[in-house]
PDB file of C-alpha atoms and ligand atoms in Angstrom:
ATOM      1  CA  MET A 165      -3.458 -11.060  15.667  1.00  0.00           C
ATOM      2  CA  GLU A 166      -1.402  -9.876  12.709  1.00  0.00           C
ATOM      3  CA  ARG A 167      -0.309  -6.451  11.381  1.00  0.00           C
ATOM      4  CA  THR A 168       0.315  -5.225   7.860  1.00  0.00           C
ATOM      5  CA  LEU A 169       1.264  -1.973   6.159  1.00  0.00           C
ATOM      6  CA  SER A 170      -1.202  -0.371   3.778  1.00  0.00           C
ATOM      7  CA  ILE A 171      -0.482   2.633   1.568  1.00  0.00           C
ATOM      8  CA  ILE A 172      -3.020   4.676  -0.334  1.00  0.00           C
ATOM      9  CA  LYS A 173      -0.705   5.630  -3.199  1.00  0.00           C
ATOM     10  CA  PRO A 174      -0.502   9.130  -4.765  1.00  0.00           C
ATOM     11  CA  ASP A 175      -3.100   8.233  -7.430  1.00  0.00           C
ATOM     12  CA  GLY A 176      -5.551   7.055  -4.741  1.00  0.00           C
ATOM     13  CA  VAL A 177      -5.117  10.244  -2.696  1.00  0.00           C
ATOM     14  CA  ALA A 178      -5.453  12.376  -5.867  1.00  0.00           C
ATOM     15  CA  LYS A 179      -8.675  10.555  -6.796  1.00  0.00           C
ATOM     16  CA  GLY A 180     -10.187  11.279  -3.366  1.00  0.00           C
ATOM     17  CA  LEU A 181     -10.206   7.641  -2.247  1.00  0.00           C
ATOM     18  CA  ILE A 182      -8.872   7.965   1.321  1.00  0.00           C
ATOM     19  CA  GLY A 183     -12.308   7.581   2.891  1.00  0.00           C
ATOM     20  CA  GLU A 184     -13.431   4.849   0.492  1.00  0.00           C
ATOM     21  CA  VAL A 185     -10.355   2.683   1.111  1.00  0.00           C
ATOM     22  CA  ALA A 186     -10.510   3.160   4.896  1.00  0.00           C
ATOM     23  CA  ARG A 187     -14.231   2.316   4.794  1.00  0.00           C
ATOM     24  CA  ARG A 188     -13.533  -0.986   3.029  1.00  0.00           C
ATOM     25  CA  PHE A 189     -11.051  -1.946   5.763  1.00  0.00           C
ATOM     26  CA  GLU A 190     -13.344  -0.950   8.617  1.00  0.00           C
ATOM     27  CA  LYS A 191     -16.393  -2.572   6.996  1.00  0.00           C
ATOM     28  CA  THR A 192     -14.651  -5.954   6.973  1.00  0.00           C
ATOM     29  CA  GLY A 193     -13.555  -5.664  10.604  1.00  0.00           C
ATOM     30  CA  ILE A 194      -9.937  -4.707   9.948  1.00  0.00           C
ATOM     31  CA  ARG A 195      -8.713  -2.265  12.609  1.00  0.00           C
ATOM     32  CA  ILE A 196      -6.663   0.799  11.662  1.00  0.00           C
ATOM     33  CA  ALA A 197      -3.963   0.952  14.347  1.00  0.00           C
ATOM     34  CA  ALA A 198      -2.010   3.897  12.872  1.00  0.00           C
ATOM     35  CA  MET A 199      -2.541   6.373  10.035  1.00  0.00           C
ATOM     36  CA  LYS A 200      -0.728   9.415   8.631  1.00  0.00           C
ATOM     37  CA  MET A 201      -0.164  11.363   5.436  1.00  0.00           C
ATOM     38  CA  ILE A 202       3.351  11.625   4.019  1.00  0.00           C
ATOM     39  CA  HIS A 203       4.996  12.825   0.814  1.00  0.00           C
ATOM     40  CA  MET A 204       8.017  10.615   0.141  1.00  0.00           C
ATOM     41  CA  THR A 205      11.193  11.871  -1.472  1.00  0.00           C
ATOM     42  CA  LYS A 206      12.557   9.819  -4.364  1.00  0.00           C
ATOM     43  CA  LYS A 207      15.206   8.416  -1.981  1.00  0.00           C
ATOM     44  CA  GLN A 208      12.565   7.383   0.578  1.00  0.00           C
ATOM     45  CA  ALA A 209      10.542   5.667  -2.157  1.00  0.00           C
ATOM     46  CA  GLN A 210      13.684   3.851  -3.348  1.00  0.00           C
ATOM     47  CA  GLY A 211      14.294   2.654   0.219  1.00  0.00           C
ATOM     48  CA  PHE A 212      10.737   1.442   0.546  1.00  0.00           C
ATOM     49  CA  TYR A 213      10.796  -0.493  -2.748  1.00  0.00           C
ATOM     50  CA  ALA A 214      14.438  -1.637  -2.355  1.00  0.00           C
ATOM     51  CA  VAL A 215      13.413  -5.268  -2.998  1.00  0.00           C
ATOM     52  CA  HIS A 216      12.456  -4.196  -6.535  1.00  0.00           C
ATOM     53  CA  ARG A 217      15.686  -2.261  -7.301  1.00  0.00           C
ATOM     54  CA  GLU A 218      16.718  -4.637 -10.120  1.00  0.00           C
ATOM     55  CA  ARG A 219      13.263  -4.563 -11.782  1.00  0.00           C
ATOM     56  CA  PRO A 220      12.722  -2.587 -14.998  1.00  0.00           C
ATOM     57  CA  PHE A 221       9.884  -0.626 -13.385  1.00  0.00           C
ATOM     58  CA  PHE A 222      11.934   0.492 -10.322  1.00  0.00           C
ATOM     59  CA  ASP A 223      12.726   4.017 -11.555  1.00  0.00           C
ATOM     60  CA  SER A 224       9.185   4.623 -12.753  1.00  0.00           C
ATOM     61  CA  VAL A 225       7.433   3.282  -9.638  1.00  0.00           C
ATOM     62  CA  THR A 226       9.679   5.282  -7.293  1.00  0.00           C
ATOM     63  CA  ASP A 227       9.014   8.438  -9.350  1.00  0.00           C
ATOM     64  CA  PHE A 228       5.306   7.698  -9.022  1.00  0.00           C
ATOM     65  CA  MET A 229       5.431   6.969  -5.285  1.00  0.00           C
ATOM     66  CA  SER A 230       7.248  10.266  -4.657  1.00  0.00           C
ATOM     67  CA  SER A 231       4.980  12.282  -6.984  1.00  0.00           C
ATOM     68  CA  GLY A 232       2.446  13.292  -4.322  1.00  0.00           C
ATOM     69  CA  PRO A 233       1.120  12.540  -0.857  1.00  0.00           C
ATOM     70  CA  CYS A 234       0.333   9.009   0.304  1.00  0.00           C
ATOM     71  CA  VAL A 235      -1.637   7.813   3.319  1.00  0.00           C
ATOM     72  CA  VAL A 236       0.198   5.094   5.238  1.00  0.00           C
ATOM     73  CA  MET A 237      -1.653   2.856   7.666  1.00  0.00           C
ATOM     74  CA  VAL A 238      -0.955  -0.016  10.014  1.00  0.00           C
ATOM     75  CA  LEU A 239      -3.808  -2.512   9.774  1.00  0.00           C
ATOM     76  CA  GLU A 240      -4.481  -5.100  12.445  1.00  0.00           C
ATOM     77  CA  GLY A 241      -6.583  -8.251  12.546  1.00  0.00           C
ATOM     78  CA  ASP A 242      -6.589 -12.018  12.143  1.00  0.00           C
ATOM     79  CA  ASN A 243      -4.861 -12.996   8.901  1.00  0.00           C
ATOM     80  CA  VAL A 244      -4.849  -9.317   7.897  1.00  0.00           C
ATOM     81  CA  ILE A 245      -1.931  -9.605   5.423  1.00  0.00           C
ATOM     82  CA  ALA A 246      -3.910 -11.979   3.186  1.00  0.00           C
ATOM     83  CA  ARG A 247      -7.259 -10.277   3.840  1.00  0.00           C
ATOM     84  CA  ASN A 248      -5.841  -6.904   2.785  1.00  0.00           C
ATOM     85  CA  ARG A 249      -4.305  -8.409  -0.377  1.00  0.00           C
ATOM     86  CA  GLU A 250      -7.728  -9.881  -1.162  1.00  0.00           C
ATOM     87  CA  LEU A 251      -9.464  -6.509  -0.763  1.00  0.00           C
ATOM     88  CA  MET A 252      -6.773  -4.894  -2.958  1.00  0.00           C
ATOM     89  CA  GLY A 253      -6.963  -7.344  -5.885  1.00  0.00           C
ATOM     90  CA  ALA A 254      -4.253  -8.289  -8.381  1.00  0.00           C
ATOM     91  CA  THR A 255      -1.388  -5.875  -9.146  1.00  0.00           C
ATOM     92  CA  ASN A 256      -2.679  -5.371 -12.701  1.00  0.00           C
ATOM     93  CA  PRO A 257      -6.269  -4.087 -12.511  1.00  0.00           C
ATOM     94  CA  GLU A 258      -7.090  -6.002 -15.708  1.00  0.00           C
ATOM     95  CA  ASP A 259      -6.501  -9.204 -13.710  1.00  0.00           C
ATOM     96  CA  ALA A 260      -8.151  -8.007 -10.495  1.00  0.00           C
ATOM     97  CA  ALA A 261     -11.358  -9.653  -9.270  1.00  0.00           C
ATOM     98  CA  GLU A 262     -14.679  -7.796  -9.319  1.00  0.00           C
ATOM     99  CA  GLY A 263     -15.288  -5.648  -6.259  1.00  0.00           C
ATOM    100  CA  THR A 264     -11.615  -5.253  -5.357  1.00  0.00           C
ATOM    101  CA  ILE A 265     -10.076  -1.811  -4.807  1.00  0.00           C
ATOM    102  CA  ARG A 266      -7.795  -2.117  -7.823  1.00  0.00           C
ATOM    103  CA  LYS A 267     -10.556  -3.400 -10.119  1.00  0.00           C
ATOM    104  CA  ASP A 268     -12.802  -0.535  -9.066  1.00  0.00           C
ATOM    105  CA  PHE A 269     -10.281   2.322  -9.062  1.00  0.00           C
ATOM    106  CA  ALA A 270      -6.807   1.551 -10.502  1.00  0.00           C
ATOM    107  CA  THR A 271      -5.586   3.269 -13.674  1.00  0.00           C
ATOM    108  CA  ASP A 272      -2.977   0.668 -14.696  1.00  0.00           C
ATOM    109  CA  ILE A 273      -0.420  -1.821 -13.319  1.00  0.00           C
ATOM    110  CA  GLU A 274       1.648   1.018 -11.802  1.00  0.00           C
ATOM    111  CA  LYS A 275      -1.017   3.488 -10.676  1.00  0.00           C
ATOM    112  CA  ASN A 276      -2.945   0.881  -8.725  1.00  0.00           C
ATOM    113  CA  VAL A 277      -4.206   2.925  -5.741  1.00  0.00           C
ATOM    114  CA  VAL A 278      -2.985   0.767  -2.855  1.00  0.00           C
ATOM    115  CA  HIS A 279      -0.008  -1.121  -1.489  1.00  0.00           C
ATOM    116  CA  GLY A 280      -0.166  -3.996   0.974  1.00  0.00           C
ATOM    117  CA  SER A 281       2.654  -6.003   2.571  1.00  0.00           C
ATOM    118  CA  ASP A 282       2.913  -9.517   1.152  1.00  0.00           C
ATOM    119  CA  ALA A 283       4.356 -11.511   4.112  1.00  0.00           C
ATOM    120  CA  PRO A 284       5.038 -11.170   7.862  1.00  0.00           C
ATOM    121  CA  GLU A 285       8.716 -10.276   7.267  1.00  0.00           C
ATOM    122  CA  THR A 286       7.937  -7.551   4.719  1.00  0.00           C
ATOM    123  CA  ALA A 287       5.137  -6.246   6.961  1.00  0.00           C
ATOM    124  CA  ALA A 288       7.575  -5.860   9.874  1.00  0.00           C
ATOM    125  CA  PHE A 289      10.115  -4.029   7.672  1.00  0.00           C
ATOM    126  CA  GLU A 290       7.505  -1.786   6.054  1.00  0.00           C
ATOM    127  CA  ILE A 291       5.724  -0.851   9.316  1.00  0.00           C
ATOM    128  CA  GLY A 292       9.104   0.037  10.854  1.00  0.00           C
ATOM    129  CA  TYR A 293       9.985   2.104   7.783  1.00  0.00           C
ATOM    130  CA  PHE A 294       7.137   4.543   8.459  1.00  0.00           C
ATOM    131  CA  PHE A 295       6.090   4.209  12.108  1.00  0.00           C
ATOM    132  CA  ASN A 296       7.709   4.057  15.524  1.00  0.00           C
ATOM    133  CA  GLY A 297       6.129   2.115  18.375  1.00  0.00           C
ATOM    134  CA  LEU A 298       4.529   5.197  19.959  1.00  0.00           C
ATOM    135  CA  GLU A 299       2.578   5.901  16.752  1.00  0.00           C
ATOM    136  CA  ILE A 300       0.861   2.511  16.684  1.00  0.00           C
ATOM    137  CA  VAL A 301      -2.191   2.343  18.928  1.00  0.00           C
ATOM    138  CA  GLY A 302      -2.483  -1.085  20.517  1.00  0.00           C
TER     139      GLY A 302
HETATM  140  P1  LIG B 679       2.448  -3.468  -3.814  1.00  0.00           P
HETATM  141  O1  LIG B 679       3.813  -3.999  -3.451  1.00  0.00           O
HETATM  142  O2  LIG B 679       2.450  -2.013  -4.216  1.00  0.00           O
HETATM  143  O3  LIG B 679       1.409  -3.789  -2.796  1.00  0.00           O
HETATM  144  P2  LIG B 679       2.099  -5.747  -5.492  1.00  0.00           P
HETATM  145  O4  LIG B 679       2.705  -6.504  -4.352  1.00  0.00           O
HETATM  146  O5  LIG B 679       0.779  -6.183  -6.006  1.00  0.00           O
HETATM  147  O6  LIG B 679       1.960  -4.229  -5.125  1.00  0.00           O
HETATM  148  P3  LIG B 679       4.710  -5.753  -6.716  1.00  0.00           P
HETATM  149  O7  LIG B 679       5.121  -6.814  -7.661  1.00  0.00           O
HETATM  150  O8  LIG B 679       5.250  -5.775  -5.319  1.00  0.00           O
HETATM  151  O9  LIG B 679       3.111  -5.678  -6.702  1.00  0.00           O
HETATM  152  O10 LIG B 679       5.082  -4.348  -7.384  1.00  0.00           O
HETATM  153  C1  LIG B 679       5.148  -3.167  -6.606  1.00  0.00           C
HETATM  154  C2  LIG B 679       4.509  -2.036  -7.356  1.00  0.00           C
HETATM  155  O11 LIG B 679       5.305  -1.697  -8.478  1.00  0.00           O
HETATM  156  C3  LIG B 679       3.125  -2.349  -7.961  1.00  0.00           C
HETATM  157  O12 LIG B 679       2.074  -2.223  -7.062  1.00  0.00           O
HETATM  158  C4  LIG B 679       3.047  -1.305  -9.049  1.00  0.00           C
HETATM  159  O13 LIG B 679       2.724  -0.019  -8.521  1.00  0.00           O
HETATM  160  C5  LIG B 679       4.474  -1.309  -9.570  1.00  0.00           C
HETATM  161  N1  LIG B 679       4.639  -2.286 -10.646  1.00  0.00           N
HETATM  162  C6  LIG B 679       4.680  -3.626 -10.544  1.00  0.00           C
HETATM  163  N2  LIG B 679       4.837  -4.218 -11.732  1.00  0.00           N
HETATM  164  C7  LIG B 679       4.898  -3.217 -12.629  1.00  0.00           C
HETATM  165  C8  LIG B 679       5.072  -3.153 -14.037  1.00  0.00           C
HETATM  166  N3  LIG B 679       5.214  -4.243 -14.764  1.00  0.00           N
HETATM  167  N4  LIG B 679       5.070  -1.921 -14.616  1.00  0.00           N
HETATM  168  C9  LIG B 679       4.951  -0.797 -13.891  1.00  0.00           C
HETATM  169  N5  LIG B 679       4.801  -0.786 -12.547  1.00  0.00           N
HETATM  170  C10 LIG B 679       4.771  -1.973 -11.932  1.00  0.00           C
HETATM  171 MG1  LIG B 680       4.516  -5.947  -3.417  1.00  0.00          MG
END
């Protein structure tokens, strides 16, 4: 059993996609083990995306991530890191496969509706960034 962090980004919340994204997880047998709404400060967004601090898009993406509320979730299931990335689709919606969340709903490479951890180590860091143990239902 594996865990990953999912975020419905500010564009996804603004577009009314909370239910639709959660439905896609539940429909494929992924369990939501924790869920809450937050509105990150710029500093909190910079901490979350610290791995990207040298990238040209760092300032823009952290502005975006702190521009409105997000829904953060801990997802649980077999191979859930890869399965979530598959449901999300490629970072750039123009490259995303048919039927993926980003293909169906993303605006562009930045406003791409969802985040998902990309490896067990990043999942552990990202889950701990938003949730304490008591908030995750086993
Ligand atoms: P995420 O980490 O959000 O799940 P990802 O792993 O598919 O997405 P990353 O390369 O980790 O993509 O980039 C993190 C986020 O930064 C992207 O999801 C997107 O919102 C933004 N981003 C990435 N590349 C660009 C870019 N070239 N221009 C603008 N924003 C970008
Ligand atoms: Mg990433």
